[in-house]
Structures are given as structure tokens and as C-alpha cells.
Amino acid sequence: MIVIKTRSELEKMRRSGMLVHDILKALGDMATEGVSTWDLEVAAVKMMQDAGAKPAFKGYFVPAAGERFKYVLCTSVNEEIVHGMPNPRRILKKGDIVSIDTGVSLDGYYGDSAITVGIGQLSEQAKKLLQVTRESLELAIDKVREGNRLFDICGAVEEHVVKNGFSIVREYVGHGIGTQLHEEPQVPNYVDRRNENPRLREGMVLAIEPMVNAGRPEAKMLKDKWTAVAKDGSYSAHFEHCVAVTKNGPWVLTRQ
Ligand code: MG
Ligand code: MG
């Protein structure tokens, strides 16, 4: 069942969304050559504590991993797609791309967003990968309108990515969000006709998160049971926003 949010619930989600925005803005500025992914984690923990927010990822149980996640951020560098773990030994260097994904809960309502940041001068391919992934999210956001259907969102990402010669990761998908971090429906970045194609209604909130590989689409799991990487070692990019369906069109809760 897709949970419909009232206006006052959307206002609460806006508060958590804006905190996630502020955190990612700060971390995006901080992510430069010589900084470790652990430094980013420490800064995020502080910002969440100062705001009185509960981290959404730390403590989150994933059956396939058989344990709870230990960090407030997922930091996924280069060929890592999602769910990379902050690590003091992972020092960012020129030419890297790092996906920073985080979520919080404030007053019982979740926000979830991700950015991918380039460190120093990037290769032409990496630059294009970031641009196309960002654009695919914008095209999808524009479909978050009453009367449209879920596949309009999925298809917008898929079409743009494929047209530009990149690949959609299929193993990981976006999701509904509200009083739970992950709610129905699943929001794949491609049209999956095995799934239902619900009509979008006012008060639905979707976390749309294209994960795009520069090479082949296949993902594989590292031995740490969390980090998903592109099987062929190609770079992978990831952007995410939470978007509410309103009478006035898409309301991106995780940006200004
Ligand atoms: Mg998400
Ligand atoms: Mg996320």
C-alpha cells in the first residue's frame, strides 16, 4: 500500500529533507583531495546531533548483510555504486567521484538524498556520467505530477541514460518514503513491467535515485556484504531526491 501524506506530514518531511540538504551541501564542499570518507562521516554525525535528528541509516538492518549498518553515511567511491562504508583509510584523490548518500528522521518523518561529487579535474567520461545522471533525475522529477504513472518516472530516467550510452543499475531502486525510510512503491530506474504501474496521487512521496554505470549495468557485492560495485569496474554515479506529488506539481523536499 502506498501511504498518502497530509499537508502537515509533508511539512514535517520538508524539515528532515532540508536538514539532509544542508548536510549534503556541507559535505559536498568538504569533499576535496586529501579528505577521507571517514572525515565526512564525522562531520555528518555532528550536524545530525546538533539538529537533534536521528540518523536513518545507522542501525538499519539489512537481511542480506545479516547485520545493522554502522554509519550515518554511505560513501561510494568510483566503481562503488551504493552502500559504501566511510573509512579513515579511504582518502579522496584527484579524479575520484564519490557518492554521498544520507538520511535522517526528525519528529518521526524521514528525508533521504544523495549527491555525487567529483574531486579535482575529472576525465571527460566521468564528467559526462555525473551530468547525465543528474539530468536523468531532473527529468524524472518533472514527471512527479498527479495523473501521471510510476512508469513515467522510471522511463524518464531510463530513456535519458540509455540515449547517452550509459547503463542503469537494476539491482537497486528508489522507494516511497515517510514514517519509514523505505515504503511502497519501489521506484526502479527503468520500466519494470513485472511491477504495478500506480497512478500518482497528491500526497505520495517518492525517493527517486538513479544509479548509473559508465560501463556494463551489472552490480556485484563485495565481501564486506554492503558495498555494491560495478562488476566491470567502471565508474558509477548516484543522485537522489525526495519528491512529493502536490496540486502544484513536484515538490522536491530535499532541496531549496
Ligand atoms: Mg533512498
Ligand atoms: Mg539515499
PDB file of C-alpha atoms and ligand atoms in Angstrom:
ATOM      1  CA  MET A   1       0.000   0.000   0.000  1.00  0.00           C
ATOM      2  CA  ILE A   2       1.266   3.473  -0.874  1.00  0.00           C
ATOM      3  CA  VAL A   3       0.849   5.781   2.124  1.00  0.00           C
ATOM      4  CA  ILE A   4      -0.651   9.195   1.320  1.00  0.00           C
ATOM      5  CA  LYS A   5       0.716  12.087   3.401  1.00  0.00           C
ATOM      6  CA  THR A   6      -1.307  15.036   4.651  1.00  0.00           C
ATOM      7  CA  ARG A   7      -0.088  18.593   4.189  1.00  0.00           C
ATOM      8  CA  SER A   8       1.184  18.730   7.794  1.00  0.00           C
ATOM      9  CA  GLU A   9       3.051  15.463   7.282  1.00  0.00           C
ATOM     10  CA  LEU A  10       4.653  16.882   4.134  1.00  0.00           C
ATOM     11  CA  GLU A  11       5.754  19.914   6.172  1.00  0.00           C
ATOM     12  CA  LYS A  12       7.480  17.549   8.622  1.00  0.00           C
ATOM     13  CA  MET A  13       9.145  15.703   5.764  1.00  0.00           C
ATOM     14  CA  ARG A  14      10.262  19.060   4.437  1.00  0.00           C
ATOM     15  CA  ARG A  15      12.097  19.731   7.713  1.00  0.00           C
ATOM     16  CA  SER A  16      14.012  16.462   7.551  1.00  0.00           C
ATOM     17  CA  GLY A  17      14.557  16.977   3.827  1.00  0.00           C
ATOM     18  CA  MET A  18      16.110  20.386   4.390  1.00  0.00           C
ATOM     19  CA  LEU A  19      18.399  19.030   7.099  1.00  0.00           C
ATOM     20  CA  VAL A  20      19.603  16.351   4.670  1.00  0.00           C
ATOM     21  CA  HIS A  21      20.091  19.098   2.081  1.00  0.00           C
ATOM     22  CA  ASP A  22      22.174  21.199   4.490  1.00  0.00           C
ATOM     23  CA  ILE A  23      24.313  18.198   5.454  1.00  0.00           C
ATOM     24  CA  LEU A  24      24.975  17.221   1.839  1.00  0.00           C
ATOM     25  CA  LYS A  25      25.766  20.811   0.926  1.00  0.00           C
ATOM     26  CA  ALA A  26      28.396  20.970   3.684  1.00  0.00           C
ATOM     27  CA  LEU A  27      29.833  17.542   2.838  1.00  0.00           C
ATOM     28  CA  GLY A  28      29.921  18.353  -0.867  1.00  0.00           C
ATOM     29  CA  ASP A  29      32.031  21.435  -0.108  1.00  0.00           C
ATOM     30  CA  MET A  30      34.238  19.428   2.241  1.00  0.00           C
ATOM     31  CA  ALA A  31      34.882  16.541  -0.182  1.00  0.00           C
ATOM     32  CA  THR A  32      38.251  17.515  -1.683  1.00  0.00           C
ATOM     33  CA  GLU A  33      41.618  15.908  -2.274  1.00  0.00           C
ATOM     34  CA  GLY A  34      43.141  14.505   0.937  1.00  0.00           C
ATOM     35  CA  VAL A  35      39.856  14.285   2.877  1.00  0.00           C
ATOM     36  CA  SER A  36      38.803  10.773   3.938  1.00  0.00           C
ATOM     37  CA  THR A  37      35.288   9.385   3.713  1.00  0.00           C
ATOM     38  CA  TRP A  38      35.511   8.977   7.487  1.00  0.00           C
ATOM     39  CA  ASP A  39      36.044  12.756   7.846  1.00  0.00           C
ATOM     40  CA  LEU A  40      32.724  13.197   6.030  1.00  0.00           C
ATOM     41  CA  GLU A  41      31.040  10.732   8.404  1.00  0.00           C
ATOM     42  CA  VAL A  42      32.323  12.583  11.487  1.00  0.00           C
ATOM     43  CA  ALA A  43      31.026  15.918  10.138  1.00  0.00           C
ATOM     44  CA  ALA A  44      27.615  14.399   9.340  1.00  0.00           C
ATOM     45  CA  VAL A  45      27.279  12.824  12.804  1.00  0.00           C
ATOM     46  CA  LYS A  46      27.942  16.239  14.367  1.00  0.00           C
ATOM     47  CA  MET A  47      25.368  18.005  12.181  1.00  0.00           C
ATOM     48  CA  MET A  48      22.709  15.398  12.978  1.00  0.00           C
ATOM     49  CA  GLN A  49      23.411  15.613  16.695  1.00  0.00           C
ATOM     50  CA  ASP A  50      23.280  19.409  16.640  1.00  0.00           C
ATOM     51  CA  ALA A  51      19.881  19.269  14.894  1.00  0.00           C
ATOM     52  CA  GLY A  52      18.512  16.613  17.257  1.00  0.00           C
ATOM     53  CA  ALA A  53      17.903  14.277  14.326  1.00  0.00           C
ATOM     54  CA  LYS A  54      18.074  10.502  14.244  1.00  0.00           C
ATOM     55  CA  PRO A  55      20.279   9.048  11.512  1.00  0.00           C
ATOM     56  CA  ALA A  56      18.240   6.954   9.091  1.00  0.00           C
ATOM     57  CA  PHE A  57      20.962   4.532   8.015  1.00  0.00           C
ATOM     58  CA  LYS A  58      22.875   3.801  11.229  1.00  0.00           C
ATOM     59  CA  GLY A  59      21.262   0.768  12.822  1.00  0.00           C
ATOM     60  CA  TYR A  60      19.273  -0.102   9.687  1.00  0.00           C
ATOM     61  CA  PHE A  61      19.040  -3.900   9.423  1.00  0.00           C
ATOM     62  CA  VAL A  62      19.541  -5.481   6.030  1.00  0.00           C
ATOM     63  CA  PRO A  63      18.821  -9.235   5.949  1.00  0.00           C
ATOM     64  CA  ALA A  64      21.252  -9.917   3.053  1.00  0.00           C
ATOM     65  CA  ALA A  65      24.085  -8.350   5.083  1.00  0.00           C
ATOM     66  CA  GLY A  66      22.919 -10.125   8.251  1.00  0.00           C
ATOM     67  CA  GLU A  67      23.682  -7.063  10.370  1.00  0.00           C
ATOM     68  CA  ARG A  68      22.863  -3.466  11.052  1.00  0.00           C
ATOM     69  CA  PHE A  69      24.580  -0.662   9.121  1.00  0.00           C
ATOM     70  CA  LYS A  70      27.126   1.117  11.314  1.00  0.00           C
ATOM     71  CA  TYR A  71      27.335   4.582   9.738  1.00  0.00           C
ATOM     72  CA  VAL A  72      25.177   7.660   9.102  1.00  0.00           C
ATOM     73  CA  LEU A  73      26.506   7.978   5.536  1.00  0.00           C
ATOM     74  CA  CYS A  74      27.007   5.716   2.584  1.00  0.00           C
ATOM     75  CA  THR A  75      30.141   6.859   0.758  1.00  0.00           C
ATOM     76  CA  SER A  76      30.672   5.091  -2.556  1.00  0.00           C
ATOM     77  CA  VAL A  77      33.831   5.946  -4.485  1.00  0.00           C
ATOM     78  CA  ASN A  78      34.391   5.420  -8.243  1.00  0.00           C
ATOM     79  CA  GLU A  79      33.219   1.893  -9.199  1.00  0.00           C
ATOM     80  CA  GLU A  80      31.268   1.600  -5.941  1.00  0.00           C
ATOM     81  CA  ILE A  81      27.581   2.045  -6.763  1.00  0.00           C
ATOM     82  CA  VAL A  82      25.908   2.365  -3.350  1.00  0.00           C
ATOM     83  CA  HIS A  83      26.248   1.383   0.332  1.00  0.00           C
ATOM     84  CA  GLY A  84      29.996   2.013   0.588  1.00  0.00           C
ATOM     85  CA  MET A  85      31.187   2.479   4.151  1.00  0.00           C
ATOM     86  CA  PRO A  86      33.081   5.509   5.469  1.00  0.00           C
ATOM     87  CA  ASN A  87      36.683   4.583   6.202  1.00  0.00           C
ATOM     88  CA  PRO A  88      39.617   6.638   7.547  1.00  0.00           C
ATOM     89  CA  ARG A  89      41.912   4.880   5.043  1.00  0.00           C
ATOM     90  CA  ARG A  90      39.787   5.901   2.062  1.00  0.00           C
ATOM     91  CA  ILE A  91      41.405   9.216   1.161  1.00  0.00           C
ATOM     92  CA  LEU A  92      39.816  11.070  -1.733  1.00  0.00           C
ATOM     93  CA  LYS A  93      42.174  11.837  -4.587  1.00  0.00           C
ATOM     94  CA  LYS A  94      42.103  13.808  -7.838  1.00  0.00           C
ATOM     95  CA  GLY A  95      39.848  12.265 -10.456  1.00  0.00           C
ATOM     96  CA  ASP A  96      37.684  10.342  -7.936  1.00  0.00           C
ATOM     97  CA  ILE A  97      33.928  10.578  -7.859  1.00  0.00           C
ATOM     98  CA  VAL A  98      32.231   9.979  -4.519  1.00  0.00           C
ATOM     99  CA  SER A  99      28.552   9.365  -3.934  1.00  0.00           C
ATOM    100  CA  ILE A 100      27.461  10.699  -0.548  1.00  0.00           C
ATOM    101  CA  ASP A 101      24.075   9.333   0.490  1.00  0.00           C
ATOM    102  CA  THR A 102      22.380  10.118   3.776  1.00  0.00           C
ATOM    103  CA  GLY A 103      19.061  10.223   5.555  1.00  0.00           C
ATOM    104  CA  VAL A 104      17.614  11.491   8.813  1.00  0.00           C
ATOM    105  CA  SER A 105      14.432  11.241  10.788  1.00  0.00           C
ATOM    106  CA  LEU A 106      13.051  14.324  12.552  1.00  0.00           C
ATOM    107  CA  ASP A 107       9.817  14.058  14.509  1.00  0.00           C
ATOM    108  CA  GLY A 108       9.266  10.574  13.048  1.00  0.00           C
ATOM    109  CA  TYR A 109       9.492  11.578   9.370  1.00  0.00           C
ATOM    110  CA  TYR A 110      12.336  10.683   7.039  1.00  0.00           C
ATOM    111  CA  GLY A 111      14.392  12.552   4.470  1.00  0.00           C
ATOM    112  CA  ASP A 112      16.850  10.814   2.116  1.00  0.00           C
ATOM    113  CA  SER A 113      19.093  12.291  -0.567  1.00  0.00           C
ATOM    114  CA  ALA A 114      22.369  11.661  -2.374  1.00  0.00           C
ATOM    115  CA  ILE A 115      24.885  13.592  -4.442  1.00  0.00           C
ATOM    116  CA  THR A 116      27.941  12.507  -6.387  1.00  0.00           C
ATOM    117  CA  VAL A 117      30.898  14.868  -6.138  1.00  0.00           C
ATOM    118  CA  GLY A 118      33.957  14.997  -8.395  1.00  0.00           C
ATOM    119  CA  ILE A 119      37.385  15.526  -6.791  1.00  0.00           C
ATOM    120  CA  GLY A 120      39.578  17.918  -8.800  1.00  0.00           C
ATOM    121  CA  GLN A 121      39.772  17.522 -12.549  1.00  0.00           C
ATOM    122  CA  LEU A 122      37.667  14.608 -13.829  1.00  0.00           C
ATOM    123  CA  SER A 123      38.011  12.577 -17.015  1.00  0.00           C
ATOM    124  CA  GLU A 124      35.613  13.577 -19.798  1.00  0.00           C
ATOM    125  CA  GLN A 125      33.731  10.315 -19.265  1.00  0.00           C
ATOM    126  CA  ALA A 126      33.324  10.880 -15.522  1.00  0.00           C
ATOM    127  CA  LYS A 127      32.125  14.440 -16.117  1.00  0.00           C
ATOM    128  CA  LYS A 128      29.538  13.243 -18.598  1.00  0.00           C
ATOM    129  CA  LEU A 129      28.448  10.418 -16.273  1.00  0.00           C
ATOM    130  CA  LEU A 130      27.709  12.885 -13.470  1.00  0.00           C
ATOM    131  CA  GLN A 131      25.913  15.252 -15.812  1.00  0.00           C
ATOM    132  CA  VAL A 132      23.722  12.593 -17.416  1.00  0.00           C
ATOM    133  CA  THR A 133      22.820  11.032 -14.053  1.00  0.00           C
ATOM    134  CA  ARG A 134      21.901  14.450 -12.632  1.00  0.00           C
ATOM    135  CA  GLU A 135      19.848  15.269 -15.730  1.00  0.00           C
ATOM    136  CA  SER A 136      18.039  11.918 -15.571  1.00  0.00           C
ATOM    137  CA  LEU A 137      16.933  12.729 -12.012  1.00  0.00           C
ATOM    138  CA  GLU A 138      15.644  16.161 -13.107  1.00  0.00           C
ATOM    139  CA  LEU A 139      13.675  14.620 -15.979  1.00  0.00           C
ATOM    140  CA  ALA A 140      12.166  12.099 -13.551  1.00  0.00           C
ATOM    141  CA  ILE A 141      11.274  14.819 -11.019  1.00  0.00           C
ATOM    142  CA  ASP A 142       9.342  16.639 -13.726  1.00  0.00           C
ATOM    143  CA  LYS A 143       7.107  13.556 -14.103  1.00  0.00           C
ATOM    144  CA  VAL A 144       6.030  13.636 -10.448  1.00  0.00           C
ATOM    145  CA  ARG A 145       2.578  15.004 -11.227  1.00  0.00           C
ATOM    146  CA  GLU A 146      -0.964  13.980 -10.412  1.00  0.00           C
ATOM    147  CA  GLY A 147      -2.393  11.774 -13.120  1.00  0.00           C
ATOM    148  CA  ASN A 148       0.984  10.536 -14.335  1.00  0.00           C
ATOM    149  CA  ARG A 149       2.004   6.997 -13.507  1.00  0.00           C
ATOM    150  CA  LEU A 150       5.029   5.434 -11.850  1.00  0.00           C
ATOM    151  CA  PHE A 151       6.394   4.207 -15.184  1.00  0.00           C
ATOM    152  CA  ASP A 152       6.569   7.818 -16.415  1.00  0.00           C
ATOM    153  CA  ILE A 153       9.225   8.424 -13.742  1.00  0.00           C
ATOM    154  CA  CYS A 154      11.108   5.161 -14.333  1.00  0.00           C
ATOM    155  CA  GLY A 155      11.003   5.621 -18.083  1.00  0.00           C
ATOM    156  CA  ALA A 156      12.308   9.201 -17.944  1.00  0.00           C
ATOM    157  CA  VAL A 157      15.497   8.041 -16.201  1.00  0.00           C
ATOM    158  CA  GLU A 158      15.926   5.008 -18.422  1.00  0.00           C
ATOM    159  CA  GLU A 159      15.449   6.855 -21.694  1.00  0.00           C
ATOM    160  CA  HIS A 160      17.951   9.606 -20.885  1.00  0.00           C
ATOM    161  CA  VAL A 161      20.635   7.249 -19.575  1.00  0.00           C
ATOM    162  CA  VAL A 162      20.375   4.769 -22.433  1.00  0.00           C
ATOM    163  CA  LYS A 163      20.313   7.564 -25.030  1.00  0.00           C
ATOM    164  CA  ASN A 164      23.647   8.782 -23.650  1.00  0.00           C
ATOM    165  CA  GLY A 165      25.322   5.379 -23.792  1.00  0.00           C
ATOM    166  CA  PHE A 166      25.401   4.614 -20.068  1.00  0.00           C
ATOM    167  CA  SER A 167      23.796   1.750 -18.109  1.00  0.00           C
ATOM    168  CA  ILE A 168      21.073   1.584 -15.467  1.00  0.00           C
ATOM    169  CA  VAL A 169      21.805  -0.444 -12.361  1.00  0.00           C
ATOM    170  CA  ARG A 170      18.868  -2.811 -11.907  1.00  0.00           C
ATOM    171  CA  GLU A 171      19.660  -4.421  -8.566  1.00  0.00           C
ATOM    172  CA  TYR A 172      18.975  -1.257  -6.542  1.00  0.00           C
ATOM    173  CA  VAL A 173      15.939   1.023  -6.789  1.00  0.00           C
ATOM    174  CA  GLY A 174      14.287   4.114  -5.343  1.00  0.00           C
ATOM    175  CA  HIS A 175      11.347   3.919  -2.956  1.00  0.00           C
ATOM    176  CA  GLY A 176       8.428   5.561  -1.262  1.00  0.00           C
ATOM    177  CA  ILE A 177       9.331   7.340   1.988  1.00  0.00           C
ATOM    178  CA  GLY A 178       7.522   8.783   5.019  1.00  0.00           C
ATOM    179  CA  THR A 179       7.408   7.433   8.567  1.00  0.00           C
ATOM    180  CA  GLN A 180       9.545   4.582   7.189  1.00  0.00           C
ATOM    181  CA  LEU A 181      12.793   5.044   5.294  1.00  0.00           C
ATOM    182  CA  HIS A 182      11.640   2.549   2.674  1.00  0.00           C
ATOM    183  CA  GLU A 183       7.956   2.431   1.807  1.00  0.00           C
ATOM    184  CA  GLU A 184       5.995   1.264  -1.205  1.00  0.00           C
ATOM    185  CA  PRO A 185       6.256   1.603  -4.118  1.00  0.00           C
ATOM    186  CA  GLN A 186       9.661   0.557  -5.380  1.00  0.00           C
ATOM    187  CA  VAL A 187      10.918   3.130  -7.893  1.00  0.00           C
ATOM    188  CA  PRO A 188      13.222   1.374 -10.374  1.00  0.00           C
ATOM    189  CA  ASN A 189      15.289   3.461 -12.770  1.00  0.00           C
ATOM    190  CA  TYR A 190      13.827   1.528 -15.672  1.00  0.00           C
ATOM    191  CA  VAL A 191      10.357   0.392 -16.654  1.00  0.00           C
ATOM    192  CA  ASP A 192       9.844  -2.968 -14.979  1.00  0.00           C
ATOM    193  CA  ARG A 193       6.646  -4.373 -16.436  1.00  0.00           C
ATOM    194  CA  ARG A 194       6.550  -7.114 -13.800  1.00  0.00           C
ATOM    195  CA  ASN A 195       5.632  -4.357 -11.344  1.00  0.00           C
ATOM    196  CA  GLU A 196       2.383  -2.463 -10.993  1.00  0.00           C
ATOM    197  CA  ASN A 197       2.152   0.982 -12.510  1.00  0.00           C
ATOM    198  CA  PRO A 198       0.149   3.026  -9.989  1.00  0.00           C
ATOM    199  CA  ARG A 199      -1.249   6.431 -10.830  1.00  0.00           C
ATOM    200  CA  LEU A 200       0.422   9.251  -8.898  1.00  0.00           C
ATOM    201  CA  ARG A 201      -1.815  10.928  -6.330  1.00  0.00           C
ATOM    202  CA  GLU A 202      -1.449  14.065  -4.267  1.00  0.00           C
ATOM    203  CA  GLY A 203       0.396  13.293  -1.016  1.00  0.00           C
ATOM    204  CA  MET A 204       2.602  10.489  -2.329  1.00  0.00           C
ATOM    205  CA  VAL A 205       6.324  10.947  -1.678  1.00  0.00           C
ATOM    206  CA  LEU A 206       8.957   9.153  -3.737  1.00  0.00           C
ATOM    207  CA  ALA A 207      12.725   8.930  -3.249  1.00  0.00           C
ATOM    208  CA  ILE A 208      13.981   8.853  -6.826  1.00  0.00           C
ATOM    209  CA  GLU A 209      17.605   7.750  -7.086  1.00  0.00           C
ATOM    210  CA  PRO A 210      19.202   6.953 -10.424  1.00  0.00           C
ATOM    211  CA  MET A 211      22.297   4.747 -10.126  1.00  0.00           C
ATOM    212  CA  VAL A 212      24.149   4.827 -13.426  1.00  0.00           C
ATOM    213  CA  ASN A 213      27.233   2.913 -14.571  1.00  0.00           C
ATOM    214  CA  ALA A 214      29.604   4.201 -17.233  1.00  0.00           C
ATOM    215  CA  GLY A 215      30.144   0.628 -18.460  1.00  0.00           C
ATOM    216  CA  ARG A 216      28.069  -2.515 -18.092  1.00  0.00           C
ATOM    217  CA  PRO A 217      24.983  -2.463 -15.852  1.00  0.00           C
ATOM    218  CA  GLU A 218      25.788  -5.482 -13.654  1.00  0.00           C
ATOM    219  CA  ALA A 219      26.498  -4.981  -9.974  1.00  0.00           C
ATOM    220  CA  LYS A 220      28.351  -7.267  -7.622  1.00  0.00           C
ATOM    221  CA  MET A 221      28.597  -7.323  -3.852  1.00  0.00           C
ATOM    222  CA  LEU A 222      31.953  -7.008  -2.105  1.00  0.00           C
ATOM    223  CA  LYS A 223      32.941  -9.460   0.652  1.00  0.00           C
ATOM    224  CA  ASP A 224      32.008  -6.810   3.236  1.00  0.00           C
ATOM    225  CA  LYS A 225      28.360  -7.687   2.305  1.00  0.00           C
ATOM    226  CA  TRP A 226      27.421  -3.997   1.959  1.00  0.00           C
ATOM    227  CA  THR A 227      29.355  -2.312  -0.829  1.00  0.00           C
ATOM    228  CA  ALA A 228      27.807  -2.785  -4.275  1.00  0.00           C
ATOM    229  CA  VAL A 229      30.264  -2.188  -7.120  1.00  0.00           C
ATOM    230  CA  ALA A 230      30.075  -2.163 -10.908  1.00  0.00           C
ATOM    231  CA  LYS A 231      31.131  -5.675 -11.870  1.00  0.00           C
ATOM    232  CA  ASP A 232      33.277  -4.380 -14.746  1.00  0.00           C
ATOM    233  CA  GLY A 233      34.988  -1.799 -12.523  1.00  0.00           C
ATOM    234  CA  SER A 234      33.553   1.185 -14.423  1.00  0.00           C
ATOM    235  CA  TYR A 235      32.604   4.391 -12.614  1.00  0.00           C
ATOM    236  CA  SER A 236      29.115   4.641 -11.140  1.00  0.00           C
ATOM    237  CA  ALA A 237      27.154   7.784 -10.220  1.00  0.00           C
ATOM    238  CA  HIS A 238      24.165   8.287  -7.917  1.00  0.00           C
ATOM    239  CA  PHE A 239      21.874  11.243  -7.196  1.00  0.00           C
ATOM    240  CA  GLU A 240      18.708  11.189  -5.104  1.00  0.00           C
ATOM    241  CA  HIS A 241      15.861  13.487  -4.083  1.00  0.00           C
ATOM    242  CA  CYS A 242      12.607  13.007  -2.189  1.00  0.00           C
ATOM    243  CA  VAL A 243       9.726  14.392  -4.230  1.00  0.00           C
ATOM    244  CA  ALA A 244       6.101  14.919  -3.153  1.00  0.00           C
ATOM    245  CA  VAL A 245       3.132  14.935  -5.519  1.00  0.00           C
ATOM    246  CA  THR A 246       1.180  18.165  -4.953  1.00  0.00           C
ATOM    247  CA  LYS A 247      -1.612  20.069  -6.668  1.00  0.00           C
ATOM    248  CA  ASN A 248       1.082  22.478  -7.895  1.00  0.00           C
ATOM    249  CA  GLY A 249       3.353  19.805  -9.346  1.00  0.00           C
ATOM    250  CA  PRO A 250       6.518  18.223  -7.959  1.00  0.00           C
ATOM    251  CA  TRP A 251       7.742  19.440  -4.576  1.00  0.00           C
ATOM    252  CA  VAL A 252      11.394  18.473  -4.072  1.00  0.00           C
ATOM    253  CA  LEU A 253      11.621  18.164  -0.289  1.00  0.00           C
ATOM    254  CA  THR A 254      15.403  17.755  -0.212  1.00  0.00           C
ATOM    255  CA  ARG A 255      16.464  20.989  -1.858  1.00  0.00           C
ATOM    256  CA  GLN A 256      15.800  24.718  -1.637  1.00  0.00           C
TER     257      GLN A 256
HETATM  258 MG    MG B   1      16.975   6.153  -0.853  1.00  0.00          MG
HETATM  259 MG    MG B   2      19.635   7.649  -0.129  1.00  0.00          MG
END
